[in-house]
Short mmCIF file of C-alpha atoms (C1' of nucleotides) in Angstrom, two decimals:
data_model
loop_
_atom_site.label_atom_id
_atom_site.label_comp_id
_atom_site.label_asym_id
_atom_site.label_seq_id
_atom_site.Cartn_x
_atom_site.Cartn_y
_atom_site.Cartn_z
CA UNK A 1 -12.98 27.61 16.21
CA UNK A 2 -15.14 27.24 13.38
CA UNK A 3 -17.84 24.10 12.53
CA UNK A 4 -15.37 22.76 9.78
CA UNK A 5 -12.16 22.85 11.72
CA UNK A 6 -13.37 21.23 14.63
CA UNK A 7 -14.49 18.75 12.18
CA UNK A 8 -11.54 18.12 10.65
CA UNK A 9 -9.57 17.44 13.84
CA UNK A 10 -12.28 15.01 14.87
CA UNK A 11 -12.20 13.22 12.03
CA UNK A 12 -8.35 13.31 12.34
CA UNK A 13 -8.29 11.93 15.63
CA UNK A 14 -10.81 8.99 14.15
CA UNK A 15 -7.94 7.98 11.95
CA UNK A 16 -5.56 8.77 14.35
CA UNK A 17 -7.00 6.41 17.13
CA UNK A 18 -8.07 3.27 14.36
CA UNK A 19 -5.82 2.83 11.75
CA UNK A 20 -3.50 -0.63 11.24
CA UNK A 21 -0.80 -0.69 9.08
CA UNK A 22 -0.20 -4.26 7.16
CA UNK A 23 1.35 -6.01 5.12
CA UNK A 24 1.26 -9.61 3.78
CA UNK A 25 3.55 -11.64 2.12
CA UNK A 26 1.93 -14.15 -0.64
CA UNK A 27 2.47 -16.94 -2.90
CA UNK A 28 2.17 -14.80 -6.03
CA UNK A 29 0.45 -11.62 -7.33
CA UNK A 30 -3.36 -12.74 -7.87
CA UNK A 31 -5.52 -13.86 -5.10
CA UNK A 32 -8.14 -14.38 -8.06
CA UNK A 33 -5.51 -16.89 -9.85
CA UNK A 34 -5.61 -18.98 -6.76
CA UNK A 35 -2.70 -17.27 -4.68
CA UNK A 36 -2.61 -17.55 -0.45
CA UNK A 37 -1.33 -15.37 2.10
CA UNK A 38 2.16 -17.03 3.61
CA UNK A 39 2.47 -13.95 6.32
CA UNK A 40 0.92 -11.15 8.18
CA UNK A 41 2.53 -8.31 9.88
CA UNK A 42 0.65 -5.17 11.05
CA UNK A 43 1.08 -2.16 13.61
CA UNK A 44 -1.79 -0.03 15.16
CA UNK A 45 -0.83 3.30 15.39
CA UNK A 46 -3.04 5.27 18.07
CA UNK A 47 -1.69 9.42 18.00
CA UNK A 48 0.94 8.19 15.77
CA UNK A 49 2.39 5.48 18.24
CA UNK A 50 2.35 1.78 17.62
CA UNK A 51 0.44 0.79 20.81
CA UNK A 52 0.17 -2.87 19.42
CA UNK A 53 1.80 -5.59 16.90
CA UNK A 54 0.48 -8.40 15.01
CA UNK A 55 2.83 -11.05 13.54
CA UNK A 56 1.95 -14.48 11.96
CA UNK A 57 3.20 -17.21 9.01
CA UNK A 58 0.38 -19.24 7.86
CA UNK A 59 0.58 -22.37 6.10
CA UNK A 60 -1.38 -22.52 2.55
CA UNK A 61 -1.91 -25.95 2.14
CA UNK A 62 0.41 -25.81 -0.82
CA UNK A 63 4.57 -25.55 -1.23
CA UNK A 64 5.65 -22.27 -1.92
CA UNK A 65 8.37 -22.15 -5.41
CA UNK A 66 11.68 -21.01 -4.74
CA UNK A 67 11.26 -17.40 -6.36
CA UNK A 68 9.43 -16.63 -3.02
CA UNK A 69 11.27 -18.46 -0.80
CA UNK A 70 14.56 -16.12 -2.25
CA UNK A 71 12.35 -13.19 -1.95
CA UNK A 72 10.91 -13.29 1.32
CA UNK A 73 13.44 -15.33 2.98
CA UNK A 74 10.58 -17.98 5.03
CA UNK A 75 10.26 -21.63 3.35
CA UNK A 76 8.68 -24.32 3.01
CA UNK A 77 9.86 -25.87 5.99
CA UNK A 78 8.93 -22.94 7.85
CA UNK A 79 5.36 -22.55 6.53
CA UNK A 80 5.11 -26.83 6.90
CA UNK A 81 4.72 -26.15 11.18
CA UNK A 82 2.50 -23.11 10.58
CA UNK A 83 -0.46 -22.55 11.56
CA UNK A 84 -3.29 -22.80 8.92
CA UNK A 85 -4.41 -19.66 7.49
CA UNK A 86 -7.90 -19.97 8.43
CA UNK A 87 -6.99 -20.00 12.39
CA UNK A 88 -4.06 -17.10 11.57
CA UNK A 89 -6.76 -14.68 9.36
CA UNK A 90 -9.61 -15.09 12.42
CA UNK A 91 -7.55 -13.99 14.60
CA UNK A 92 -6.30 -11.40 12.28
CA UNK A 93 -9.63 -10.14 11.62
CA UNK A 94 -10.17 -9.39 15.38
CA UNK A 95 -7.06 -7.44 15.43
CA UNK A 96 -8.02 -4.80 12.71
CA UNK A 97 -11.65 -4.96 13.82
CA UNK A 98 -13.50 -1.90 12.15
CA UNK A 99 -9.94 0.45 12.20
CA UNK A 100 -9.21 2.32 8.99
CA UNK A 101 -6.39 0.40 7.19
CA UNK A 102 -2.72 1.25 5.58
CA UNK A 103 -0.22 -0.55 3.27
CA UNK A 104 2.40 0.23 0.61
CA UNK A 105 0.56 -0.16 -2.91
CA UNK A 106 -3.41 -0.93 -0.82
CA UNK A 107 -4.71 -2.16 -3.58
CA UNK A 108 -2.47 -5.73 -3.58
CA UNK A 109 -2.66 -5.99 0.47
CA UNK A 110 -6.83 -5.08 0.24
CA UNK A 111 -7.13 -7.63 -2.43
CA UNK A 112 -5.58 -10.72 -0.58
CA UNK A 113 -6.87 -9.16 2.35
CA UNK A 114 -10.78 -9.23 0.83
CA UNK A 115 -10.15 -13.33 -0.84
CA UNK A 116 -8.76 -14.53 3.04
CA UNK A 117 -11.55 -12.82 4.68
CA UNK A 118 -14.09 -14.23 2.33
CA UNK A 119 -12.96 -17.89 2.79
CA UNK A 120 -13.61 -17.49 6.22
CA UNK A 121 -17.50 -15.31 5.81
CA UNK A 122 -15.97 -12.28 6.62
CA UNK A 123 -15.40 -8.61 5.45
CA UNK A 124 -13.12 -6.07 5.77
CA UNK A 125 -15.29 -2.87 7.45
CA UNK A 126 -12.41 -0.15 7.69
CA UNK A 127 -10.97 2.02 4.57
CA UNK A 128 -7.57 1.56 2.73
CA UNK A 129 -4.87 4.56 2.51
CA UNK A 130 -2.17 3.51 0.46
CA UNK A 131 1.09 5.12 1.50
CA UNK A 132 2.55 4.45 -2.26
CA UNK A 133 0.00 7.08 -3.75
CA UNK A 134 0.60 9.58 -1.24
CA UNK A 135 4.53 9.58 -1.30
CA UNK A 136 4.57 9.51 -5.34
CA UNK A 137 2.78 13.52 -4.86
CA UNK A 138 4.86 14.29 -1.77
CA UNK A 139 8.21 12.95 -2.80
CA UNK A 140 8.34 13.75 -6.16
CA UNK A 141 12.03 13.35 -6.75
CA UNK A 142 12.51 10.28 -5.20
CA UNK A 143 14.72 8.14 -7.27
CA UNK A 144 11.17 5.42 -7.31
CA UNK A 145 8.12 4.81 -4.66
CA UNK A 146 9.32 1.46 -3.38
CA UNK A 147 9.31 0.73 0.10
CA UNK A 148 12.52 0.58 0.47
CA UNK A 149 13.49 2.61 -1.78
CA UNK A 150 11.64 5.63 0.24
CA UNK A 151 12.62 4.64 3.78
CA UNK A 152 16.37 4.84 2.68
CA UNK A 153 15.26 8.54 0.66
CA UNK A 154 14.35 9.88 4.17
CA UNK A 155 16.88 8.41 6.56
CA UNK A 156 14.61 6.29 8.40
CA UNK A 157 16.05 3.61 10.48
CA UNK A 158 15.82 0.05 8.90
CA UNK A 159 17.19 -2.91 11.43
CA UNK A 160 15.82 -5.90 9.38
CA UNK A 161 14.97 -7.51 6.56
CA UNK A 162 12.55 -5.99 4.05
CA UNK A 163 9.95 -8.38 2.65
CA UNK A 164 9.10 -9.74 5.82
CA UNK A 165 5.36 -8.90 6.76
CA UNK A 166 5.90 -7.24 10.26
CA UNK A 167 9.32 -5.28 9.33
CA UNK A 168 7.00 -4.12 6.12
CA UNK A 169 4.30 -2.78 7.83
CA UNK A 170 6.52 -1.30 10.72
CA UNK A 171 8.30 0.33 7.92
CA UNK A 172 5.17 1.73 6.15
CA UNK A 173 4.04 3.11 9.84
CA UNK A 174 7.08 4.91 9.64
CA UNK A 175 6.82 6.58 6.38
CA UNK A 176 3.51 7.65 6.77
CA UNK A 177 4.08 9.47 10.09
CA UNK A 178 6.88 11.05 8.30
CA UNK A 179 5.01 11.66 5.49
CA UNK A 180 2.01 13.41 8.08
CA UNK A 181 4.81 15.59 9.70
CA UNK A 182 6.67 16.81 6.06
CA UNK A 183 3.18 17.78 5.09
CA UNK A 184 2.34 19.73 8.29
CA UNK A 185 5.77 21.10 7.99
CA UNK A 186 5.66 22.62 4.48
CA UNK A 187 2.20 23.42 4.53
CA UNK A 188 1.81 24.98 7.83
CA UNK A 189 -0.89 22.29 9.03
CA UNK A 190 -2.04 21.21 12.83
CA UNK A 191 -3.44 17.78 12.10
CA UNK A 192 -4.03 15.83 8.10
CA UNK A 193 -7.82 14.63 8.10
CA UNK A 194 -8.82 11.78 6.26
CA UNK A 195 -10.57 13.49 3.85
CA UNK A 196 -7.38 15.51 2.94
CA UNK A 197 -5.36 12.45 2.04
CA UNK A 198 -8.15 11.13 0.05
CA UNK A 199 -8.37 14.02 -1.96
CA UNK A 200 -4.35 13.94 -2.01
CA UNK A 201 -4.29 10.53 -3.71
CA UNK A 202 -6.68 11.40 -6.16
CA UNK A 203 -5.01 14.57 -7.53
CA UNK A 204 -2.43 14.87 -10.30
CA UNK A 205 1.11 15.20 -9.40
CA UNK A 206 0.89 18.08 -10.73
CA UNK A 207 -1.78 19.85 -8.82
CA UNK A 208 -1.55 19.54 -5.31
CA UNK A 209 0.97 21.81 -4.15
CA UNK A 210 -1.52 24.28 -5.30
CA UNK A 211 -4.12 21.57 -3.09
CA UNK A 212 -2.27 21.85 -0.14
CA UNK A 213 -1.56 25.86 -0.21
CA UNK A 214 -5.16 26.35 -0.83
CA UNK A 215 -6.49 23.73 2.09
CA UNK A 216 -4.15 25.72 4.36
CA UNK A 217 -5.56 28.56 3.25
CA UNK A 218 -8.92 27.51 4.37
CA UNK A 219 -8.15 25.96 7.43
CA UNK A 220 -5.40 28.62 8.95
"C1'" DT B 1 10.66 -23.86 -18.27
"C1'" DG B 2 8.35 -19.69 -18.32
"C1'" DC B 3 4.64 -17.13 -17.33
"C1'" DC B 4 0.53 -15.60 -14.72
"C1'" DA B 5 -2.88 -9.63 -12.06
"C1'" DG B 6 -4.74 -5.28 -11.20
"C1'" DG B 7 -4.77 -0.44 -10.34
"C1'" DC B 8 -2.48 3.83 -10.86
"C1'" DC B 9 -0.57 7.31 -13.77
"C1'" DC B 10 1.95 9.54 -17.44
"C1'" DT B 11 2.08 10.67 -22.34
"C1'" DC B 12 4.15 10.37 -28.14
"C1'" DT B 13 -3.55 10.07 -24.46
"C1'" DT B 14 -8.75 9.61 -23.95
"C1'" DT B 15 -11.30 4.65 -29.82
"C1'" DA B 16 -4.07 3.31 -26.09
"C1'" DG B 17 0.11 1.78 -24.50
"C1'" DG B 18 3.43 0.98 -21.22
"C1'" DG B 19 6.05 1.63 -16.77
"C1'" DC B 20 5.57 1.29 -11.83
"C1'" DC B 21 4.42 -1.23 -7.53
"C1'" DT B 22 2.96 -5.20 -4.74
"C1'" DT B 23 4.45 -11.17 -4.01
#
DNA sequence: TGCCAGGCCCTCTTTAGGGCCTT
């Protein structure tokens, strides 16, 4: 086995063995316009098995209006007996720890993820994947990249109700591994490292099936 | 009552504009 291949499963395993998958469900779009965090759901996938679940509503200090209520399906009754999100976000935080992190679309989970921590002094230490970029090069001809959208494009089994933080991110776990295994499949790959999916996310559409024969290439 | 953001990504592009995706 050569230096780089051994390195690649290592850092494969890394992700493997720390990564959560979350998602939140907010008051709005813009943390920076003064928007909370109403709910938290994540999975930890260890060797691409959820070994662990985190669920929580948190209560914002503020009524929610009724386009969210509609949309996410919790109220403001529900959120009035919740716990505040200062109490719910520690105890998040000590969930994820340092583990590398997931979510449909990152960049809105890191951002509300970043303003909670903050309120409470702290930071997030692990490194977002965002499952959106990755399946909008690997599934191409989907009819769109929405969660749902994709889960239902692949036949994976949905028993609840999307928009709810834990049935999110247990749906996002799911996609990903899928998305993992169709890429081992086609390509002919053992393991995805870290580094491959970065470089994935970061490539035009257009190039990386040319990426992906060339990586296996190099690595087979 | 109606609207609010930000990053990605494509194209009729790059001195820009607009759709997608998240709540």
């Amino acid at each position: 086995m050569t230096i780089f291949k051994a390195l690649l499963i290592k850092e494969a395993l890394v992700l493997a063995n720390s990564i959560v998958v979350l998602d939140f469900e907010t008051t709005g779009l813009s943390p920076d316009q003064g928007d909370r965090a109403i709910e938290i759901g994540a999975v930890k996938l260890e060797n691409g098995i959820v070994t662990d679940r985190f669920q929580a509503l948190m209560n914002p200090g503020r009524r929610i209006n009724s386009f969210i209520e509609n949309y996410t399906g919790i109220s403001n009754r529900m959120l009035a007996v919740a716990p505040t999100c200062t109490k719910v976000m520690t105890e998040f935080a000590d969930f994820i720890g340092a583990s590398n992190l997931l979510a449909h679309n990152a960049a809105f989970d890191a951002r509300f993820l970043e303003a909670e921590l903050a309120r409470l002094g702290r930071q997030v230490c692990g490194e977002f994947s965002c499952s959106l970029l990755l399946a909008r090069r690997i599934y191409q001809d989907a009819p769109n990249h929405q969660l749902g959208t994709l889960i239902n494009y692949k036949n994976i089994a949905a028993d609840g109700s999307f928009h709810r933080a834990l049935f999110d991110a247990e749906m996002t776990a799911e996609l990903w591994l899928m998305m993992l295994n169709d890429l081992s499949e086609r390509y002919g790959l053992d393991n995805i490292p870290f580094s491959l999916i970065k470089r994935l996310v970061k490539t035009p559409k257009a190039k990386v099936d040319k990426l992906l024969i060339n990586y296996a290439a190099k690595i087979n």
